[in-house]
Short mmCIF file of C-alpha atoms in Angstrom, two decimals:
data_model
loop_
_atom_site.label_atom_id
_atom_site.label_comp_id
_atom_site.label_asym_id
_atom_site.label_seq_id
_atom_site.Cartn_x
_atom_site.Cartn_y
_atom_site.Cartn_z
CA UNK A 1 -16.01 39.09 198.08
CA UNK A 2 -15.20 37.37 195.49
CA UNK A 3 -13.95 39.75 192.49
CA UNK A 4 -10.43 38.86 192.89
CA UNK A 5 -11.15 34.95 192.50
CA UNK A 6 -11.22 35.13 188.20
CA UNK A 7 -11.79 32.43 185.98
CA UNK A 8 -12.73 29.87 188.88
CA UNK A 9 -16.68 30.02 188.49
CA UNK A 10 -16.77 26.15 189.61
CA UNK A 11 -14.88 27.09 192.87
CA UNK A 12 -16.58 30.01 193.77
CA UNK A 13 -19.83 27.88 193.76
CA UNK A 14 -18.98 25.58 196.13
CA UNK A 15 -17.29 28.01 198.32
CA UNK A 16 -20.33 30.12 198.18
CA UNK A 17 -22.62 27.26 198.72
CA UNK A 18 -20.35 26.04 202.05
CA UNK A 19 -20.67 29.80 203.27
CA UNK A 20 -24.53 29.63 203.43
CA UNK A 21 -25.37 25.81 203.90
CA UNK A 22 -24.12 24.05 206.89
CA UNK A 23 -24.44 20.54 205.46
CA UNK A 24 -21.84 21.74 203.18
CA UNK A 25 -19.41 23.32 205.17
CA UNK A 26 -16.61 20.96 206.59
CA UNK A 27 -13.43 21.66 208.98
CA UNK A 28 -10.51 21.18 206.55
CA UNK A 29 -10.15 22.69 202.95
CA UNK A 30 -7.27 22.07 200.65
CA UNK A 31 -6.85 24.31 197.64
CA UNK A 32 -4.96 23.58 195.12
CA UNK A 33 -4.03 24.96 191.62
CA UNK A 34 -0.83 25.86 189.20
CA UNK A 35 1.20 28.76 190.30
CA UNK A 36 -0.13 32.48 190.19
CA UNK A 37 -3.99 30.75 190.43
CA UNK A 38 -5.05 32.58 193.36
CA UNK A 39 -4.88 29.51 195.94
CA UNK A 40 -4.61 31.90 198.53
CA UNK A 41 -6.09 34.83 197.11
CA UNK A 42 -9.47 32.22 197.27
CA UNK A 43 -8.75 30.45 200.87
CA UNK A 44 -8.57 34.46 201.72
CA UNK A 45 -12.13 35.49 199.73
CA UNK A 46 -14.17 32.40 201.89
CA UNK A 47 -12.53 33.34 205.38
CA UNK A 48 -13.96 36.57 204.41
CA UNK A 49 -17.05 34.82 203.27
CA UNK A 50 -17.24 32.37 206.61
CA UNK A 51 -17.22 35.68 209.15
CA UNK A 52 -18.90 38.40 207.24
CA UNK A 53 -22.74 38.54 208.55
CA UNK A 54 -24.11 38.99 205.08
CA UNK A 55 -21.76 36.00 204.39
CA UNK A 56 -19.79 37.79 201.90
CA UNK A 57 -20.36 41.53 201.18
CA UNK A 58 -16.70 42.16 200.41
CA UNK A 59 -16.84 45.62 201.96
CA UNK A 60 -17.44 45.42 205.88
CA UNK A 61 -14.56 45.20 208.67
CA UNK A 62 -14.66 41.84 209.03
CA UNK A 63 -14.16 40.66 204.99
CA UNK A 64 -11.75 43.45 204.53
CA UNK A 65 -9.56 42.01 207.68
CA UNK A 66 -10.24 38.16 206.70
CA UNK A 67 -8.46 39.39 203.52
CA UNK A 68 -5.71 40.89 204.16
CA UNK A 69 -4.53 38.43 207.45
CA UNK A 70 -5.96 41.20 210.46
CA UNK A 71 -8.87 39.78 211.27
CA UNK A 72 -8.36 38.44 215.07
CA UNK A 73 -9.83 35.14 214.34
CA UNK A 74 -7.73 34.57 211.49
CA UNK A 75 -4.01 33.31 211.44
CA UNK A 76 -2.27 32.93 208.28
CA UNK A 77 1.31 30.96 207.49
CA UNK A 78 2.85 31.95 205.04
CA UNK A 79 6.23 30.94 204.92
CA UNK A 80 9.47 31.90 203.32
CA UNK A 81 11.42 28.93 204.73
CA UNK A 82 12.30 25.99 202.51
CA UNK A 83 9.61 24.05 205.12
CA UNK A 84 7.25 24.36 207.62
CA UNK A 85 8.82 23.54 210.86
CA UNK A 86 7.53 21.65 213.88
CA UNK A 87 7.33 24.12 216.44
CA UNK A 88 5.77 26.66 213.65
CA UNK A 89 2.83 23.90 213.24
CA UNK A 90 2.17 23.26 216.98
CA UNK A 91 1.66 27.28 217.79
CA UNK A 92 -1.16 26.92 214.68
CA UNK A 93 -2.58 23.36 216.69
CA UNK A 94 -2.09 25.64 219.52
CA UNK A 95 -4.55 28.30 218.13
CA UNK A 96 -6.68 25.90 216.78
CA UNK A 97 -7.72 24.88 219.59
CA UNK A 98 -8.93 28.31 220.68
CA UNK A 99 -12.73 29.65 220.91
CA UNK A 100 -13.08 32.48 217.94
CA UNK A 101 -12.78 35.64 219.50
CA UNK A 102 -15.78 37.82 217.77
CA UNK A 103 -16.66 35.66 214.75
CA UNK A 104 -18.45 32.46 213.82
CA UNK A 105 -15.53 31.14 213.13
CA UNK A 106 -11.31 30.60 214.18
CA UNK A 107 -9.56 30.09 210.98
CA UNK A 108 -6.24 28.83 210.48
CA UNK A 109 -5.06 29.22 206.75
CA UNK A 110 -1.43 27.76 205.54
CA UNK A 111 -0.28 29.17 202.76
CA UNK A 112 2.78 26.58 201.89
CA UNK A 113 0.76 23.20 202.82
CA UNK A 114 3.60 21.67 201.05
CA UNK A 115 6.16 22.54 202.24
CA UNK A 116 4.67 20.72 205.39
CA UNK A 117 7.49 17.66 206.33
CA UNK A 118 6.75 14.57 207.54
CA UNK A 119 7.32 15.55 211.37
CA UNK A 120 5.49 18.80 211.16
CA UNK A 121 2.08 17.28 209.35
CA UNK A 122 2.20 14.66 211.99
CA UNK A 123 2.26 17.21 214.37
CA UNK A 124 -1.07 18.68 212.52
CA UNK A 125 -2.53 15.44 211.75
CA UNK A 126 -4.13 15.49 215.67
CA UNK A 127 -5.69 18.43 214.63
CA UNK A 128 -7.19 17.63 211.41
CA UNK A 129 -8.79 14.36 212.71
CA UNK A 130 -10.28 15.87 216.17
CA UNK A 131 -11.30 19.34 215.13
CA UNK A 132 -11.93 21.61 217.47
CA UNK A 133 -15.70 22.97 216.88
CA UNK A 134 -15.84 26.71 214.96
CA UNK A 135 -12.24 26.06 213.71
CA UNK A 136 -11.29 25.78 210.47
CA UNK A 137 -8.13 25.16 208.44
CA UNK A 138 -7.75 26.28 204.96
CA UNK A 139 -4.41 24.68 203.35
CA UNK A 140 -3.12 25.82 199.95
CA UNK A 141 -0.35 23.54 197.50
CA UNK A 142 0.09 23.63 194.26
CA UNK A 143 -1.18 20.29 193.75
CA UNK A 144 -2.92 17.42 195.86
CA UNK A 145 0.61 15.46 195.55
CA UNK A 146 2.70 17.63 196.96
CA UNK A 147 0.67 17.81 200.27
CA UNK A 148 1.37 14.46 202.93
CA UNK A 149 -1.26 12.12 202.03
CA UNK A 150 -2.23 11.94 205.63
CA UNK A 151 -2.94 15.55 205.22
CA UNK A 152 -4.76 15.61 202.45
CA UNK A 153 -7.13 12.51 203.05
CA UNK A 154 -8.29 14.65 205.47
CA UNK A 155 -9.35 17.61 203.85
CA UNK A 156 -12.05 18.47 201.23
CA UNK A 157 -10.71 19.38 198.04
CA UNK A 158 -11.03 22.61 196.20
CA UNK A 159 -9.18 22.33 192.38
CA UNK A 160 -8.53 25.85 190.83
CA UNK A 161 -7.69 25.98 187.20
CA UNK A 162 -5.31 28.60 185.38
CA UNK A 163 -7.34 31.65 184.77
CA UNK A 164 -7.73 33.13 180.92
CA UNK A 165 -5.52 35.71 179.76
CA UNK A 166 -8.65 37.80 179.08
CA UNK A 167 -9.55 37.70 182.84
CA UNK A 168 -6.38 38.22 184.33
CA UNK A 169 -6.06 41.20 181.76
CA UNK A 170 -9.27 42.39 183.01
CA UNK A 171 -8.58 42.08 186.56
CA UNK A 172 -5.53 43.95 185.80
CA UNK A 173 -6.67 46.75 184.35
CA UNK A 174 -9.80 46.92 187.19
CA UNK A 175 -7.88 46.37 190.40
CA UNK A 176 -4.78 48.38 189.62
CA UNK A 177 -5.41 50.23 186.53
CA UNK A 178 -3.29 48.77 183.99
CA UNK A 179 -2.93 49.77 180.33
CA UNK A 180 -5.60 47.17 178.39
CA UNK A 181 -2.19 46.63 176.19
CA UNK A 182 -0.21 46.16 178.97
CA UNK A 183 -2.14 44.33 180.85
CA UNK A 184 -2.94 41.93 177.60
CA UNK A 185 0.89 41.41 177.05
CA UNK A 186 1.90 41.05 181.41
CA UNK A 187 -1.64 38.40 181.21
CA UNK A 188 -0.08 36.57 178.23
CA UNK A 189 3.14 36.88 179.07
CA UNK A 190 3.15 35.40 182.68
CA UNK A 191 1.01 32.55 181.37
CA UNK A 192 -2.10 33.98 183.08
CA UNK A 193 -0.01 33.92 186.87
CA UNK A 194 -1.78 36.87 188.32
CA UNK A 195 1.02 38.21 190.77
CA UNK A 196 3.24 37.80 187.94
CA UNK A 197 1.45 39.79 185.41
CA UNK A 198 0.93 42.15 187.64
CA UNK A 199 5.15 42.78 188.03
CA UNK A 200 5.62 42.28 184.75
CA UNK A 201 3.09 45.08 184.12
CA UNK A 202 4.24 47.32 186.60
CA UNK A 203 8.33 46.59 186.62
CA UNK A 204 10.15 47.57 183.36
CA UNK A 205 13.31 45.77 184.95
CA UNK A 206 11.19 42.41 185.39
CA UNK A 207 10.37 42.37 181.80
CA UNK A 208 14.04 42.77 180.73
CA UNK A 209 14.80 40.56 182.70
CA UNK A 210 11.96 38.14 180.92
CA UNK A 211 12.98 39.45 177.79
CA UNK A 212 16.69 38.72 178.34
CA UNK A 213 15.75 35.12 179.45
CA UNK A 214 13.55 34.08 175.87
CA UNK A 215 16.53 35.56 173.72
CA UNK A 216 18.35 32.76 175.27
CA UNK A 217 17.02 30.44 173.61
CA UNK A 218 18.50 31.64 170.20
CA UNK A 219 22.05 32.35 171.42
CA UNK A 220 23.38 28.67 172.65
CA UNK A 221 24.90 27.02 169.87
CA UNK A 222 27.62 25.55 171.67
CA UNK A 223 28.97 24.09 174.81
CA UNK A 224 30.48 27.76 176.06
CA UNK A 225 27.46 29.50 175.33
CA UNK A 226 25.61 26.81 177.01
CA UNK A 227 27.95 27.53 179.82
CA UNK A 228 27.66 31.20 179.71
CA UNK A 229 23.87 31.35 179.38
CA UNK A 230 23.53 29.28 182.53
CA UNK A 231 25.65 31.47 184.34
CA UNK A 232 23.11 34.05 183.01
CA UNK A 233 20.33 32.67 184.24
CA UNK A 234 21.43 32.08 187.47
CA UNK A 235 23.11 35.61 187.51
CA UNK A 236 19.69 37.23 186.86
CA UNK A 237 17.80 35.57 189.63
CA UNK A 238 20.58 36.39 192.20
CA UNK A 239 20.15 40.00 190.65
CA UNK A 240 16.95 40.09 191.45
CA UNK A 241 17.55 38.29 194.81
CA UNK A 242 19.77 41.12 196.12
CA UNK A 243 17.51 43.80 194.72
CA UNK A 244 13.77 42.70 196.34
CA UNK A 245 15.76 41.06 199.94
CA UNK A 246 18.58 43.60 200.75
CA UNK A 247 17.19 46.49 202.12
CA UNK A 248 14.42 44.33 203.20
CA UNK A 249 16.90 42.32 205.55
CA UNK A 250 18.62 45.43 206.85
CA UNK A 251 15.38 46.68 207.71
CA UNK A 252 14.25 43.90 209.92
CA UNK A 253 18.17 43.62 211.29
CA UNK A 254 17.69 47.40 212.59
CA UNK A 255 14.35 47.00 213.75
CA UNK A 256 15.38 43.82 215.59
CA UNK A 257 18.37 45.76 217.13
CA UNK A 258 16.07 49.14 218.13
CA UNK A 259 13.67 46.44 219.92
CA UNK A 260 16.31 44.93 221.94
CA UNK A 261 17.74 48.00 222.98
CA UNK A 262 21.00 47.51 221.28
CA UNK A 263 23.07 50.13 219.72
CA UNK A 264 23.37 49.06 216.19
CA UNK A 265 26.69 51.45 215.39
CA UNK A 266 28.45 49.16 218.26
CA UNK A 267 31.69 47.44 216.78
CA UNK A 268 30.16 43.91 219.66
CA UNK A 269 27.01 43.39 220.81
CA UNK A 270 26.22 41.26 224.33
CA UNK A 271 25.82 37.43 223.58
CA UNK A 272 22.21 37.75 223.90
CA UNK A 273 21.80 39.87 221.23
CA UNK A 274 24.30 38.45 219.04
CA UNK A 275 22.85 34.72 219.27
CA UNK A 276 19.15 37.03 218.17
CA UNK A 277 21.09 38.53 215.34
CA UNK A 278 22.80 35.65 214.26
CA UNK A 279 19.06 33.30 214.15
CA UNK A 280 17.90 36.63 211.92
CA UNK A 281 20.71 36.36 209.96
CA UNK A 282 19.90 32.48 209.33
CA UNK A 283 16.30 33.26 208.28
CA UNK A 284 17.47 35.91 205.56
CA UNK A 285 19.81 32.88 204.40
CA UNK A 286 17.32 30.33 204.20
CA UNK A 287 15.12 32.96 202.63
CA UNK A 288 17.28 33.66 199.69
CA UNK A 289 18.16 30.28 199.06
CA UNK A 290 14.30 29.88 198.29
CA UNK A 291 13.99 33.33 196.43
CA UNK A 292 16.91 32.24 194.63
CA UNK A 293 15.59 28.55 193.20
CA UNK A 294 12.34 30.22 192.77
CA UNK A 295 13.63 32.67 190.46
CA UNK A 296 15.54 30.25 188.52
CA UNK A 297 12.55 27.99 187.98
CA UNK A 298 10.45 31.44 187.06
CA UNK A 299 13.35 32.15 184.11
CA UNK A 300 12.71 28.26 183.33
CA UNK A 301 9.16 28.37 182.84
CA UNK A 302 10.08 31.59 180.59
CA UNK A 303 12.38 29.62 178.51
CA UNK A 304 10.05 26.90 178.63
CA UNK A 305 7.44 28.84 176.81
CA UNK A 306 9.65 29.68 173.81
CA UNK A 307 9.90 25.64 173.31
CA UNK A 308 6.39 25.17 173.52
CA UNK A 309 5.78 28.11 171.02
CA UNK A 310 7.97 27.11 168.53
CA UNK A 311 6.28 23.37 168.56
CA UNK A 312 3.13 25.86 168.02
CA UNK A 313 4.42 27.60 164.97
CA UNK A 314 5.99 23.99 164.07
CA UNK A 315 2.47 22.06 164.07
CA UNK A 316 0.81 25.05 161.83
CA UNK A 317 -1.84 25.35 165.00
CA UNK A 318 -3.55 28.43 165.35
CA UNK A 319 -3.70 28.17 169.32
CA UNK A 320 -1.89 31.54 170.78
CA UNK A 321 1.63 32.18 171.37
CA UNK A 322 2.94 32.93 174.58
CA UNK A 323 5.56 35.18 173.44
CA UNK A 324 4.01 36.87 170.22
CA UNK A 325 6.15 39.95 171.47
CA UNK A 326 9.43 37.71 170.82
CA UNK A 327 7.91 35.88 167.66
CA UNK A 328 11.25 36.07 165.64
CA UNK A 329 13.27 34.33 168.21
CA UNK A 330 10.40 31.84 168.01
CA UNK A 331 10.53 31.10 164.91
CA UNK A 332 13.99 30.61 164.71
CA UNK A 333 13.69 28.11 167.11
CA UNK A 334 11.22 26.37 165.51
CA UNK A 335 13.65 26.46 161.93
CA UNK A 336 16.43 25.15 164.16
CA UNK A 337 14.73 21.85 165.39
CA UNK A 338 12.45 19.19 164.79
CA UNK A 339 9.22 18.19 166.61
CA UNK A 340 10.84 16.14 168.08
CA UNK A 341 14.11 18.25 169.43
CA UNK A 342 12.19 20.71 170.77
CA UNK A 343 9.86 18.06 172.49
CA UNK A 344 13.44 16.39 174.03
CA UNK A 345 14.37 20.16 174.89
CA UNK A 346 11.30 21.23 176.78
CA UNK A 347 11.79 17.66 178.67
CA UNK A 348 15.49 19.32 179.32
CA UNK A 349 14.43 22.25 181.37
CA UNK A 350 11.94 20.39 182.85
CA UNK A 351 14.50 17.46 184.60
CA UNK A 352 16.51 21.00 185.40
CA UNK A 353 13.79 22.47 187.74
CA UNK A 354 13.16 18.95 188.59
CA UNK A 355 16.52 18.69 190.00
CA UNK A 356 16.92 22.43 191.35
CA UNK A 357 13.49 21.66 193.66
CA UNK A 358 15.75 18.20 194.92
CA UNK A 359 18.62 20.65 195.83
CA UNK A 360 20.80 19.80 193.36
CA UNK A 361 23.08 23.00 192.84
CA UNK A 362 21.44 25.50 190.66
CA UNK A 363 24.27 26.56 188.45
CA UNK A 364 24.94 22.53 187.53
CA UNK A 365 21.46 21.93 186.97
CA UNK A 366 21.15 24.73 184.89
CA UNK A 367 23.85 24.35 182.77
CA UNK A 368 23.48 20.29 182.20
CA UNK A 369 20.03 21.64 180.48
CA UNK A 370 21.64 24.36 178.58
CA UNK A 371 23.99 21.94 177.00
CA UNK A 372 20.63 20.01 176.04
CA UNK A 373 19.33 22.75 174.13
CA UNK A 374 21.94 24.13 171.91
CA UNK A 375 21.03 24.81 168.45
CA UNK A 376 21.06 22.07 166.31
CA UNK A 377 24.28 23.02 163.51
CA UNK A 378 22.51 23.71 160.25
CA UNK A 379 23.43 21.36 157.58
#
């Protein structure tokens, strides 16, 4: 059950332990853990755990449904919205409050705890204090600050930790047959974020696109290029936008129309259908607008790591670098500025996805931080 869970031995025991020791086992879990983890991948694992009979086998009905969201007592949120609305969070209170329908167990797992506002975790708060018996929630956030304290307080805390490269590698190369070298490099690479490393393994585009994003770093040596790598950056994330969410949004526009009956070739469509379409057309908005910042702060993290390995090469340390691949572009960086520059430029990127998750425009925020890091002139 749990083979996919790597490098969280600590985790695993306490999940395990909950699973087969009812003094253990509470209503309300909250996992948290950095980016690419496996929050979800491990709230998944124990609501396979909590309704398989052998309490974990990994290969009957009921774990392989728990994982993958089919299971009938198991509702998952996951979503692609900036938030979590109200009336989303009242149809999970809703189902919470429902009997499980074959297993030990209802289970109600949120993916994007927070992104939970202050009206919608009110709305689950009810919930979380008078649990219905056999139900339980399983919330997921990157960290235990980002989730409503009233949410949290709650909940019993599960901390996961980034995985090793060597795992992630591992698990790469045993769950969908990787290349050990390519594997190694998409582990290292992504900074051991599993659903990263597994793109980056699998997509020759993403790691051009990666690739493209660290030579940055060696190019802006003045306030244009500062401006044009900024446009760049943004450029490459709405590149990618338009290539993963296109054909995915005309998909679900067509299907929408085929369910309502509507011809989709029609030059007007009857109000009813329109005011549907036009609520579709509003999700695939909001949904980019999240893809987009995502992507930006992805291709910040990216840049981020060149910083943080030339401060490695810098300091003489022998710890790894993330970007051995791009080691001359590294080190050039690391010729270019002091300690302490690149300490001031890593602080740079990091007040620019600061600012991007506040909603400050993108293409500002980015290129305010690309005029922090230019090149210091050579004397």
């Amino acid at each position: 059950m749990w083979r996919d869970v790597v490098g969280q031995s600590e985790t695993i025991a306490t999940l395990t332990r909950a699973v087969s020791d009812p003094s253990a086992m509470t209503h309300a879990w909250l996992f948290t853990g950095p980016p690419g983890s496996g929050r979800s991948t491990a709230a998944r694992a124990f609501a396979g755990a909590l309704l398989c009979p052998s309490g974990g086998c990994g290969e009957c009905r009921e774990c392989r449904t728990a994982v993958d969201g089919t299971h009938a007592d198991v509702d998952v949120l996951a979503t692609e919205a900036l938030s979590i609305g109200v009336a989303a969070t009242r149809d999970l209170v809703q189902l919470a409050g429902r009997s499980p329908s074959v297993g030990r167990y209802r289970i109600i797992l949120v993916e994007d705890a927070d992104r939970l506002t202050e009206q919608s975790g009110n709305a689950l708060l009810k919930a979380l204090e008078e649990p219905t018996p056999r139900t339980v929630w399983l919330l997921c956030a990157p960290s235990l600050e980002d989730v409503l304290i009233t949410v949290r307080s709650r909940s019993r805390h599960v901390r996961l930790r980034t995985p090793p490269v060597a795992e992630v590698s591992a698990l790469l190369q045993r769950r969908d047959g990787i290349d050990p070298g390519m594997a190694t490099y998409a582990a290292r690479a992504a900074q051991s974020h599993i659903g990263l490393a597994k793109r980056l393994a699998t997509d020759e585009g993403a790691r051009i696109r990666r690739r493209d994003t660290i030579a940055m770093a060696a190019r802006i040596r003045g306030v244009s290029d500062a401006v044009g790598a900024a446009a760049d950056l943004l450029h490459i994330a709405e590149e990618e936008r338009d290539r993963t969410l296109d054909s995915r949004a005309a998909a679900e526009k067509q299907r929408l129309l085929e369910t309502l009956g509507a011809d989709p070739s029609a030059r007007t469509q009857p109000p009813h259908i329109r005011a549907q379409v036009t609520a579709l057309d509003k999700e695939h908005k909001t949904r980019a607008t999240r893809f987009t910042r995502d992507m930006v702060d992805r291709a910040l993290v990216d840049l981020l790591s060149v910083y943080r390995d030339a401060l490695v090469v810098r300091s003489g340390s022998p710890v790894a670098l993330v970007n051995e691949d791009a080691r001359p572009v590294v080190e050039e960086v690391a010729h270019a500025f002091t300690s302490e520059g690149l300490l001031g430029a890593m602080e740079a990127i990091a007040t620019a996805r600061e600012r991007i998750a506040a909603n400050v425009a993108p293409l500002l925020a980015l290129e305010a931080m690309a005029v922090s890091v230019q090149l210091p002139t050579r004397r």
